[in-house]
mmCIF file of C-alpha atoms in Angstrom:
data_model
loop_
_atom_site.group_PDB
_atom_site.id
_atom_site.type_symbol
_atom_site.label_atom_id
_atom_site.label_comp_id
_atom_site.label_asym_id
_atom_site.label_seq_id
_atom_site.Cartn_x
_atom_site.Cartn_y
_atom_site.Cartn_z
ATOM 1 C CA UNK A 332 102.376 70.212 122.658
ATOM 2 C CA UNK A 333 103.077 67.312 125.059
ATOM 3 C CA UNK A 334 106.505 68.745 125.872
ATOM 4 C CA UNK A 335 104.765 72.184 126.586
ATOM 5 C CA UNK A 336 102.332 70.655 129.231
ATOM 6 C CA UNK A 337 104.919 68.292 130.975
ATOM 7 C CA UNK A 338 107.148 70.735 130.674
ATOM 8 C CA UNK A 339 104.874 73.670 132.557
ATOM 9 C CA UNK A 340 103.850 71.237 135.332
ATOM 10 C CA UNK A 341 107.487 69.724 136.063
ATOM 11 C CA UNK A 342 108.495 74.051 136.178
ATOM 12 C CA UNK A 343 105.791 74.331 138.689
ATOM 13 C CA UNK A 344 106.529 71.678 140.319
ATOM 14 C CA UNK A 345 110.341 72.538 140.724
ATOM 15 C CA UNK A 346 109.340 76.347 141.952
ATOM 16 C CA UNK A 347 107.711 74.877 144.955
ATOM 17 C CA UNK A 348 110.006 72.685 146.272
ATOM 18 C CA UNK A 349 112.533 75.433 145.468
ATOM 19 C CA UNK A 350 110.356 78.289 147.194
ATOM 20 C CA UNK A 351 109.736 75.915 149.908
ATOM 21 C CA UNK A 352 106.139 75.841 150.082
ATOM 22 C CA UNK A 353 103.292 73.601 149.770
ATOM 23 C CA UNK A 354 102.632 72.352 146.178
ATOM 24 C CA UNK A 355 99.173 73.174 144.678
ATOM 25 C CA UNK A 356 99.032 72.705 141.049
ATOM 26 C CA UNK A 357 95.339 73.865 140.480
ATOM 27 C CA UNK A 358 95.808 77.785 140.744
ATOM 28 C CA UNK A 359 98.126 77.495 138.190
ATOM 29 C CA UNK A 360 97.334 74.779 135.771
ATOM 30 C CA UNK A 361 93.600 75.529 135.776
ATOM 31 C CA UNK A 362 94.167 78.280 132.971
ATOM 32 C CA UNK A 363 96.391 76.170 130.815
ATOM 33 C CA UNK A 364 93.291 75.166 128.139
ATOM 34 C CA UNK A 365 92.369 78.782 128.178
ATOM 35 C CA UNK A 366 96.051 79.727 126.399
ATOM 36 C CA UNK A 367 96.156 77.036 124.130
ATOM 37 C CA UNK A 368 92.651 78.082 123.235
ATOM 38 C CA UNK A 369 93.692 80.723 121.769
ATOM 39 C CA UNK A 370 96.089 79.523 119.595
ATOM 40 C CA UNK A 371 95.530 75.775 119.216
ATOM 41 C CA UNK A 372 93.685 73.479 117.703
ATOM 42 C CA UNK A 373 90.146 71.536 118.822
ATOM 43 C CA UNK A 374 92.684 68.471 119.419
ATOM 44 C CA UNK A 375 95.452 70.232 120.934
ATOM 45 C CA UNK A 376 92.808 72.370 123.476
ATOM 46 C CA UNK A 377 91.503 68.559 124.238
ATOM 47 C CA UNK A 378 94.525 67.048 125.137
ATOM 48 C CA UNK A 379 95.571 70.284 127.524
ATOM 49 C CA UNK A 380 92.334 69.858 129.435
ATOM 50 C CA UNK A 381 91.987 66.052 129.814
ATOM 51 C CA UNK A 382 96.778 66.944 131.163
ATOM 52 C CA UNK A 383 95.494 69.765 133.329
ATOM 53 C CA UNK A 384 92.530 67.668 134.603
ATOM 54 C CA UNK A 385 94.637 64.523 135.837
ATOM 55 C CA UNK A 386 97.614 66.492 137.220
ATOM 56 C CA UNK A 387 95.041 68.795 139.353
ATOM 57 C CA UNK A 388 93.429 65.238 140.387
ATOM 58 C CA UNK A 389 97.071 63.533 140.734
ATOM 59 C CA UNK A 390 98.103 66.809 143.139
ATOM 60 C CA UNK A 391 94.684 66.652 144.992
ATOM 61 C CA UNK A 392 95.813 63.450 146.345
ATOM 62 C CA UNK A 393 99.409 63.925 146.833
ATOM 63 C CA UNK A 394 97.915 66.972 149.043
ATOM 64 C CA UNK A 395 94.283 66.605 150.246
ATOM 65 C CA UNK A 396 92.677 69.897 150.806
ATOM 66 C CA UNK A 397 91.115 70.225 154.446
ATOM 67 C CA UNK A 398 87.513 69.090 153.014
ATOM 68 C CA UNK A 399 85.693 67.057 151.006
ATOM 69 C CA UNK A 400 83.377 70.080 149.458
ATOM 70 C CA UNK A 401 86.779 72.300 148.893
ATOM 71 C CA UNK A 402 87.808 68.944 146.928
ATOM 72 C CA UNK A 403 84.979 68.417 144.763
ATOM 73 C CA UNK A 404 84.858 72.665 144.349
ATOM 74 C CA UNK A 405 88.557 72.207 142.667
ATOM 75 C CA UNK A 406 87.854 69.756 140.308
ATOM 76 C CA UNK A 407 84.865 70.876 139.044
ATOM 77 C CA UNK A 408 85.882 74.643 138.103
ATOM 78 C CA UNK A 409 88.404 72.755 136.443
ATOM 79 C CA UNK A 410 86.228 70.841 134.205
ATOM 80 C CA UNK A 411 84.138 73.418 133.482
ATOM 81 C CA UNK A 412 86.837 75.900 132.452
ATOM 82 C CA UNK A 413 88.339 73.226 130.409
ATOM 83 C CA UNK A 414 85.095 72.356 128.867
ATOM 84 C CA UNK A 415 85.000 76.490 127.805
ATOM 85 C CA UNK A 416 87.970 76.405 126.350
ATOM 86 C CA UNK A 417 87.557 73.568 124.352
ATOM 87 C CA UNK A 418 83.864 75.100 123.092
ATOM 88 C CA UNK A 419 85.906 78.476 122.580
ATOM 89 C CA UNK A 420 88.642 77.025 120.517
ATOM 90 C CA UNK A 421 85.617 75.013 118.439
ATOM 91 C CA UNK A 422 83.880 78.101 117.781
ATOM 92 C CA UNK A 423 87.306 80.303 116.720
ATOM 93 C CA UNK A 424 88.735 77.491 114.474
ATOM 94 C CA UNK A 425 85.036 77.103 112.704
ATOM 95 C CA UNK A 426 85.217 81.219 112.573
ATOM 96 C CA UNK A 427 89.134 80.721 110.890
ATOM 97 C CA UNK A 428 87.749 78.001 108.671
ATOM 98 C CA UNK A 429 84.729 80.946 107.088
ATOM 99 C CA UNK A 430 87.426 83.157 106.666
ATOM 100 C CA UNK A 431 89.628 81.023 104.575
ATOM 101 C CA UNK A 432 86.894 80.141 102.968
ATOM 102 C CA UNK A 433 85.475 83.777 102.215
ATOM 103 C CA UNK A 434 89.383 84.762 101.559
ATOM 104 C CA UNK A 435 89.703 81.293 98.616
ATOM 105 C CA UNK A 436 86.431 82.468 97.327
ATOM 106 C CA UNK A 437 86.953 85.806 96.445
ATOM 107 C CA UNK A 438 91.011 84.977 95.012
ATOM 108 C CA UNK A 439 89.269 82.292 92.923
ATOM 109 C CA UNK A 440 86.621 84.372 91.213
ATOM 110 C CA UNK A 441 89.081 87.321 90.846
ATOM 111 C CA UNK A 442 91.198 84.628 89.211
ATOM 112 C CA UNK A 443 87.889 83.101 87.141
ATOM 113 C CA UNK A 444 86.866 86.690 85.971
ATOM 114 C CA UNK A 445 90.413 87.704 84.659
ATOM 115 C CA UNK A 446 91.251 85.976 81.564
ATOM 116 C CA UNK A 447 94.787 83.862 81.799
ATOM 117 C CA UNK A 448 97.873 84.006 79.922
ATOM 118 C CA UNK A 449 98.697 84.163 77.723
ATOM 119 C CA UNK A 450 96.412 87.152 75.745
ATOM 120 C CA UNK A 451 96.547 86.664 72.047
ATOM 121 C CA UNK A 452 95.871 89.856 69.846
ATOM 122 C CA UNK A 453 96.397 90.553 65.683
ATOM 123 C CA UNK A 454 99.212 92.789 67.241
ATOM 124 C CA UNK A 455 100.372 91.630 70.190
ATOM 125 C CA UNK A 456 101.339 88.792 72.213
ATOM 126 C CA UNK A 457 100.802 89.552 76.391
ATOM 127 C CA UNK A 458 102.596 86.971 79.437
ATOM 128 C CA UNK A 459 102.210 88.015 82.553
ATOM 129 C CA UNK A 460 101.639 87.378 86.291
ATOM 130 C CA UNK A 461 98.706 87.965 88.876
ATOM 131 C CA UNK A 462 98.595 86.510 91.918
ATOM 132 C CA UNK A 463 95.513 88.079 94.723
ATOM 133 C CA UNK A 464 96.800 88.411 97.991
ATOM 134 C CA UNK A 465 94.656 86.077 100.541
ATOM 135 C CA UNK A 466 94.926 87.481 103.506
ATOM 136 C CA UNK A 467 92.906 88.425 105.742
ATOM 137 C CA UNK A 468 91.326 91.739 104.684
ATOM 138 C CA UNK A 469 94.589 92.360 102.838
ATOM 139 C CA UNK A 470 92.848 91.172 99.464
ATOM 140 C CA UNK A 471 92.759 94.007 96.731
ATOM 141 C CA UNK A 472 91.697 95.607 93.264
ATOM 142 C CA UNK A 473 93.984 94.709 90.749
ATOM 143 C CA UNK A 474 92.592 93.933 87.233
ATOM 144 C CA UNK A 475 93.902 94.056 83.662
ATOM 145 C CA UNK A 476 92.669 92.706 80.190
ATOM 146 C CA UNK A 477 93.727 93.207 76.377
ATOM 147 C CA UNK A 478 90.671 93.158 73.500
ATOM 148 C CA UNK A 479 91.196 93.208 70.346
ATOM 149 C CA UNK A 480 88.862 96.031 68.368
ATOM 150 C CA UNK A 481 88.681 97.334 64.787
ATOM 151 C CA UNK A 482 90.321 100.084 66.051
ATOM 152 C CA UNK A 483 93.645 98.358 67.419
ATOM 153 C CA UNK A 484 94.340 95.653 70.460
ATOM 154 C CA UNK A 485 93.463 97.967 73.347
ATOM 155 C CA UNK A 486 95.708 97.332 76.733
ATOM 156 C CA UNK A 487 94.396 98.020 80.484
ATOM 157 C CA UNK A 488 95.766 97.982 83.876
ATOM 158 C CA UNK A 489 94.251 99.137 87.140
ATOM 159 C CA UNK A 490 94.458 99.149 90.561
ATOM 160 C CA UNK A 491 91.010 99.912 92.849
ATOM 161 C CA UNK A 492 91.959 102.304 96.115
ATOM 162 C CA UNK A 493 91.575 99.589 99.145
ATOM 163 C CA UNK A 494 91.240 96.019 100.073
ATOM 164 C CA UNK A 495 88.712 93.510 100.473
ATOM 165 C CA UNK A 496 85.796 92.375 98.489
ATOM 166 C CA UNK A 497 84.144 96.385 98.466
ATOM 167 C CA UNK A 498 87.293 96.974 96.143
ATOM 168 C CA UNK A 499 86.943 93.799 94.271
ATOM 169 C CA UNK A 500 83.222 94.662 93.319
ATOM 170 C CA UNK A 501 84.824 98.134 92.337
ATOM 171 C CA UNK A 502 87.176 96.576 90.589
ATOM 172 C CA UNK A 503 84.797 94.679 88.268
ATOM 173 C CA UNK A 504 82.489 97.386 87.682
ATOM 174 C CA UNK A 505 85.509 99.463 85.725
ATOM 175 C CA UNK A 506 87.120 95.976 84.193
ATOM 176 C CA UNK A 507 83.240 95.170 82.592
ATOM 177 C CA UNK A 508 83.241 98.928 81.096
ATOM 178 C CA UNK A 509 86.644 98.759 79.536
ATOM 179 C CA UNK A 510 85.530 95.470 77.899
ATOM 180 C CA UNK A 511 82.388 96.833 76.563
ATOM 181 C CA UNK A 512 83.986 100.630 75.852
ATOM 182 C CA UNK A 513 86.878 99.363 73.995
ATOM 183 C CA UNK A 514 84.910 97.464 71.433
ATOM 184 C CA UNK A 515 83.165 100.500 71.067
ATOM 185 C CA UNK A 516 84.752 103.561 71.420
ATOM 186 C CA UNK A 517 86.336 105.139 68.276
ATOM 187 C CA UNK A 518 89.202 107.215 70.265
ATOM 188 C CA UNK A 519 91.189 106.492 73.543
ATOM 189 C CA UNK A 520 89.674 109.408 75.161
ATOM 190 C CA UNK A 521 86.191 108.156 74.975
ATOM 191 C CA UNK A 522 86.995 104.607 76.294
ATOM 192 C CA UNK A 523 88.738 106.269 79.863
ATOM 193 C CA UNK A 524 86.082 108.658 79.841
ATOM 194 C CA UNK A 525 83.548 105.682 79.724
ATOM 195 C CA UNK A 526 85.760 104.271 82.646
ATOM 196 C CA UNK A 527 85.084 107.738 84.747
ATOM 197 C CA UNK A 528 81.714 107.610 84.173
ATOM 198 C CA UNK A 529 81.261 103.291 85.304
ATOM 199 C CA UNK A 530 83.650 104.262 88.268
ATOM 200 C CA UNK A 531 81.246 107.405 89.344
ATOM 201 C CA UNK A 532 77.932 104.955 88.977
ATOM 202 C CA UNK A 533 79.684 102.503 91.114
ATOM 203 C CA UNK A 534 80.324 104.861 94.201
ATOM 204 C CA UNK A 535 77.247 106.277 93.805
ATOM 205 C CA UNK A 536 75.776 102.664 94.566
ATOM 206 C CA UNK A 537 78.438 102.417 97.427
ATOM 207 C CA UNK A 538 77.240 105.062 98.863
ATOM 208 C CA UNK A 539 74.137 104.542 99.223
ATOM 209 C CA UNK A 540 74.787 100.778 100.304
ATOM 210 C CA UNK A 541 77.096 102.757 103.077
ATOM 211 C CA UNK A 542 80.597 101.495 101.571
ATOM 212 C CA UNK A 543 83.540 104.157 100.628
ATOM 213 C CA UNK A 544 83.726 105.869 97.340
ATOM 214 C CA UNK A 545 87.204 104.706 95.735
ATOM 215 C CA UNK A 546 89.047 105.908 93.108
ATOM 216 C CA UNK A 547 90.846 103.596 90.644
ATOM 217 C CA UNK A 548 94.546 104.432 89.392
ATOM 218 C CA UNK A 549 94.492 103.280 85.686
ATOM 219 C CA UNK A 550 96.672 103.025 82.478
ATOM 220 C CA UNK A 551 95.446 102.305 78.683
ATOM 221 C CA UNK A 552 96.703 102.004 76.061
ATOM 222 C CA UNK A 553 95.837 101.493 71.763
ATOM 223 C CA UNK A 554 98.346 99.457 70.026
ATOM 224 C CA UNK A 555 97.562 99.573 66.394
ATOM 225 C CA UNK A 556 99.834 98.297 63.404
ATOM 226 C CA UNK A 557 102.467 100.818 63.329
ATOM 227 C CA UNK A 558 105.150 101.515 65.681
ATOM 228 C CA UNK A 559 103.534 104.225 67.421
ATOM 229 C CA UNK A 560 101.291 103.651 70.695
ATOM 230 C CA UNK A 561 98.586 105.535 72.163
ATOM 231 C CA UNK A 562 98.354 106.066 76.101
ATOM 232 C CA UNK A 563 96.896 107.780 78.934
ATOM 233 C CA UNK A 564 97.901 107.468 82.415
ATOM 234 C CA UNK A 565 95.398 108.181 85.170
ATOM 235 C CA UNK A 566 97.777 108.345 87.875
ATOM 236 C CA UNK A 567 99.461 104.621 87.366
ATOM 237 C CA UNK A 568 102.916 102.976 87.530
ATOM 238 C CA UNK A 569 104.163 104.475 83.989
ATOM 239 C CA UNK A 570 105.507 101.350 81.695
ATOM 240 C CA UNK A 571 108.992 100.007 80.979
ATOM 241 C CA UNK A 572 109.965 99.353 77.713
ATOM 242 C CA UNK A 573 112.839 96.916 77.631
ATOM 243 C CA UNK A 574 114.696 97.289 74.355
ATOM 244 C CA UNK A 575 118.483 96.818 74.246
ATOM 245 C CA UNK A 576 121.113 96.472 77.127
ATOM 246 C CA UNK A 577 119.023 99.314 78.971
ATOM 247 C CA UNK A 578 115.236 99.476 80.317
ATOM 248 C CA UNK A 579 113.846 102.753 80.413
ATOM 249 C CA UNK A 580 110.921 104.004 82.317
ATOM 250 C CA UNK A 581 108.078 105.231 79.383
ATOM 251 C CA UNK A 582 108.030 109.033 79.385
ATOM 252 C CA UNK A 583 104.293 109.720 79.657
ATOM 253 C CA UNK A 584 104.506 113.639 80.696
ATOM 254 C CA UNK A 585 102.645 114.316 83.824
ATOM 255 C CA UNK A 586 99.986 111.830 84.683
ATOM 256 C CA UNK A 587 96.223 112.815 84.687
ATOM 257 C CA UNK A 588 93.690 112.024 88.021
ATOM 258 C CA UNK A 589 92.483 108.819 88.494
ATOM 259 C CA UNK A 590 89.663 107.484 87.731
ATOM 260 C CA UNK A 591 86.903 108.922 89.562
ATOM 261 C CA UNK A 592 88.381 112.407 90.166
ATOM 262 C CA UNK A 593 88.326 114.269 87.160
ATOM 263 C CA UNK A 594 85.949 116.660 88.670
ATOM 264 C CA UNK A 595 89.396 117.591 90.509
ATOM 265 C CA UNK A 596 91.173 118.423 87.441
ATOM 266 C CA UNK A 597 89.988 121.069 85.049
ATOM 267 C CA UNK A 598 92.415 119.591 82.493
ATOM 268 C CA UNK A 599 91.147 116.733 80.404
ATOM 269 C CA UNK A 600 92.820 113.926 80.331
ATOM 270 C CA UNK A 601 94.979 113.707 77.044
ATOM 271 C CA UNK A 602 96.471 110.560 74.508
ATOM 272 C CA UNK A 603 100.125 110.953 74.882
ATOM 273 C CA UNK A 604 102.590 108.836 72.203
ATOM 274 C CA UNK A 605 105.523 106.923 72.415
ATOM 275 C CA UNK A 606 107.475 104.469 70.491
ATOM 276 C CA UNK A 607 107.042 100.545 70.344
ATOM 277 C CA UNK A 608 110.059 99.334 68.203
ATOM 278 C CA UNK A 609 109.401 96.115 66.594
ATOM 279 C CA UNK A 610 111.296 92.954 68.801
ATOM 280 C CA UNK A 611 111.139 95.723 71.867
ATOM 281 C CA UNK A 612 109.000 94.573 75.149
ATOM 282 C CA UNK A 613 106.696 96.832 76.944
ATOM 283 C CA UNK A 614 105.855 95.555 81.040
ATOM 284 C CA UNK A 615 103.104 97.102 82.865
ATOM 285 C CA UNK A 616 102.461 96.620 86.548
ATOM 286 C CA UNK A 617 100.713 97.469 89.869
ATOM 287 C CA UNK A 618 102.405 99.110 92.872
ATOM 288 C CA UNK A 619 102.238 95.922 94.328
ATOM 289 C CA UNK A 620 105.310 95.220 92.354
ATOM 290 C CA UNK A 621 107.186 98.392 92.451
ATOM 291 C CA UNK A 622 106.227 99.201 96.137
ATOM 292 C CA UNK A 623 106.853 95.554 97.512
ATOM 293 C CA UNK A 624 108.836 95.405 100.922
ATOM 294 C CA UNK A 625 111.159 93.124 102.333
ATOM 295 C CA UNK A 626 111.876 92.687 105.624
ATOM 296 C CA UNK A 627 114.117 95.919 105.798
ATOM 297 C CA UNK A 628 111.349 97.879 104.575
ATOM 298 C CA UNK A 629 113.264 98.666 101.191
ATOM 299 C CA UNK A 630 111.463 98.674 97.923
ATOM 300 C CA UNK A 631 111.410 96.079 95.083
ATOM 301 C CA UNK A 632 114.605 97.394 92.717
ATOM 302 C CA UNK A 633 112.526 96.943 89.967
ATOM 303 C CA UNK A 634 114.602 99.013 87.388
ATOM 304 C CA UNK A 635 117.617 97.750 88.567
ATOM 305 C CA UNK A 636 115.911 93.734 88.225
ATOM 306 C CA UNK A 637 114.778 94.400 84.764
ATOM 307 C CA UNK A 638 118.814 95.420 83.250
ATOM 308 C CA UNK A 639 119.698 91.640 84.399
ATOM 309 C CA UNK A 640 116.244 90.550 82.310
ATOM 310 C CA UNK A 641 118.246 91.468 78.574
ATOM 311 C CA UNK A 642 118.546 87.868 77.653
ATOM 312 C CA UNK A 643 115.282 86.946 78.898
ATOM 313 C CA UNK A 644 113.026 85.307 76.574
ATOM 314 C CA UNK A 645 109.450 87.917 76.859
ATOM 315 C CA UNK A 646 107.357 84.624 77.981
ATOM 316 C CA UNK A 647 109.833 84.085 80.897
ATOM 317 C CA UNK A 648 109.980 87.584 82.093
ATOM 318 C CA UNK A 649 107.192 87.483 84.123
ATOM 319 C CA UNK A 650 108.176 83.958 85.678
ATOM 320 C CA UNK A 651 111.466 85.341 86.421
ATOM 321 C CA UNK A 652 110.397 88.704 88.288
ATOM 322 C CA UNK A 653 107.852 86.482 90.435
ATOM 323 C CA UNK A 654 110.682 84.542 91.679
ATOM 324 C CA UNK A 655 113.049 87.427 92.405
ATOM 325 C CA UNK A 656 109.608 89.188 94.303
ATOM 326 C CA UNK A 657 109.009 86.221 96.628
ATOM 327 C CA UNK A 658 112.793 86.226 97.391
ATOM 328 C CA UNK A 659 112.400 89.698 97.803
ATOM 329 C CA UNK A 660 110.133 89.731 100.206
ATOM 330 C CA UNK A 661 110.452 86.430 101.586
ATOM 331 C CA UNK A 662 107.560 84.900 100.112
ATOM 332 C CA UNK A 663 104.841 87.651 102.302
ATOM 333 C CA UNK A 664 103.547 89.622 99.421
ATOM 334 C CA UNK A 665 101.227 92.095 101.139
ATOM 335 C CA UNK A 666 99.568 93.572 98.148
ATOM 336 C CA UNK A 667 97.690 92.120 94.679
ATOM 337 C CA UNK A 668 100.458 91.689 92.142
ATOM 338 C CA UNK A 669 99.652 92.187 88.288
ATOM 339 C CA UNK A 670 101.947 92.430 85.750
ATOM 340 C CA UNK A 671 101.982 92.638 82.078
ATOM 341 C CA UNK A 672 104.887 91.626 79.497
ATOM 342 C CA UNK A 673 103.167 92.986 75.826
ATOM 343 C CA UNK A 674 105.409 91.214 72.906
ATOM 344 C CA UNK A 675 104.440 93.187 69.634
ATOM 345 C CA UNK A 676 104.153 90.508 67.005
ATOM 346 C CA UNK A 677 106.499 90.013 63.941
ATOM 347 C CA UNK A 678 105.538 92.027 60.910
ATOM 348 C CA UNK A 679 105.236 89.325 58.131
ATOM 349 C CA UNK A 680 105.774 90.334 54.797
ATOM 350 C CA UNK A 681 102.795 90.550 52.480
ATOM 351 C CA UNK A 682 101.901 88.010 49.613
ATOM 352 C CA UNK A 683 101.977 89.781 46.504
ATOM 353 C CA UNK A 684 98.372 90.294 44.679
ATOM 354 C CA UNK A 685 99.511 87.851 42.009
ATOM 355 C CA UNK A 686 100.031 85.291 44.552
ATOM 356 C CA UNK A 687 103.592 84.892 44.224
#
């Protein structure tokens, strides 16, 4: 800062004894605190006013003006342009400070409201990563939980249309029905068409509150004992299952609407089956994974990440493909990441009934 400020007034200095003409610092130091206003800090605003100030005085007297009043009219717009700037940059770092704040706040309870790793069911074991982006507006809908129901340890991933805290609300409005419909609900079908329904009630509310109606992209999924597993995509990233030397991309046929559009689609949305070999790994995600940039603009390889993940323990999958995505991207993740490594458990074998 200090080599900013001496070095401005030595530059103007130099131009007019190059240029040849009469040195007057004012008209061009007076607007100093107003640039480093914008930018600076309180102390930093301070300490260019106070510079600005005694150079305008110090070149006053090198170089009187003709009069007394023209004196006094110098060094007074001075201080009270300086004063401005310093109450400007006090108002914009206090406005800065609320939006941190606002930005910390609604990470944390996104964070408090989603249950951490790693989830724990009679048939599966789930690691994974979510970190909320906090910036600015950038802030989005990602959500995901596993229950564990008399009818199999249930699986969901979602991702609300939009950022800040109008898709956040969204966001927990269809996370709160999965966790009530999946304790419920007999079939798949039911539980995402409970989902529909808490997604509709929610932008009829927006509406009326004069907020967006959003859809939410979605994936579920009913893991019971056997090898088979029950899904239906509503228009998500489909799921990797890494088993052997090559990952493959889950064939889940064409994906349904999202959530919140079926009225589009005259076709119901449908439980499509695939296999879940025991000691294989299934990973969900978000497009924040698959459709992270880096600086290039180029994609996140994520199919081409996960063939290098073979040896990988399952717990340190997730750990892994957060480090490659920050190097990816050079640590400026613009989008909510949320990712999901499920682990089916070990079948043990049974005791016999005569307790042998």
């Amino acid at each position: 800062m200090i080599l900013w400020l001496v070095g401005i007034t030595a530059a103007l200095a130099v131009t007019g004894v190059v240029l040849s003409r009469e040195t007057r610092l004012a008209p061009f130091l007076v607007f100093l605190p107003t640039l480093i206003a914008g930018r600076g800090t309180v102390r930093q605003t301070a300490v260019a006013a106070a510079w600005t100030t005694l150079v305008i005085i110090a070149a006053l007297l090198r170089s009187p003006v003709e009069t007394v009043a023209a004196y006094t009219s110098v060094i007074a717009f001075a201080v009270i342009l300086s004063g401005l700037s310093l109450a400007q940059t006090v108002q914009r770092v206090r406005r800065e400070g609320e939006i941190v704040r606002l930005r910390s706040a609604a990470a944390a309870l996104q964070r408090q409201i989603l249950h951490p790793f790693p989830l724990v069911t009679d048939e599966l074991v789930v690691h994974g990563l979510y970190e909320p982006v906090e910036e600015d507006n950038q802030v989005g809908g990602d959500v995901y939980e596993v229950v564990a129901t008399p009818f199999g340890s249930r699986v969901f991933i979602a991702d609300v249309q939009g950022k800040g805290l109008p898709a956040i609300s969204a966001a927990f409005a269809v996370l709160n029905s999965f966790r009530e419909a999946a304790l419920t609900e007999p079939t798949l079908t039911a539980v995402v068409n409970a989902l529909e329904n808490s997604v509709l009630r929610h932008n009829s509310f927006a509406v009326h509150a004069g907020e967006h109606e959003r859809f939410v992209t979605a994936l579920v999924l009913n893991v019971g004992s056997g090898t088979k597993v029950q899904a239906i995509d509503c228009g998500h990233v489909p799921p990797f299952l890494l088993d052997g030397e090559r990952p493959a991309r889950v064939s889940l046929g064409e994906a349904s609407v999202p959530l919140g559009l079926a009225s589009l689609d005259p076709e119901p949305r449908t439980v499509r089956w695939f296999d879940l070999p025991q000691g294989a790994t299934l990973l969900l995600c978000t497009d924040g994974v698959t459709e992270a940039r880096n600086p290039s603009g180029d994609f996140f390889p994520l199919e081409e990440r996960l063939v290098s993940l073979g040896d990988v323990p399952p717990d340190d999958v997730a750990r892994t493909l957060r480090y490659e995505l920050q190097q990816h991207t050079r640590g400026r993740l613009t989008d909510d990441t949320a990712l999901l490594v499920l682990r089916r458990k070990p079948v043990l074998p049974t005791q016999s009934a005569s307790g042998d």
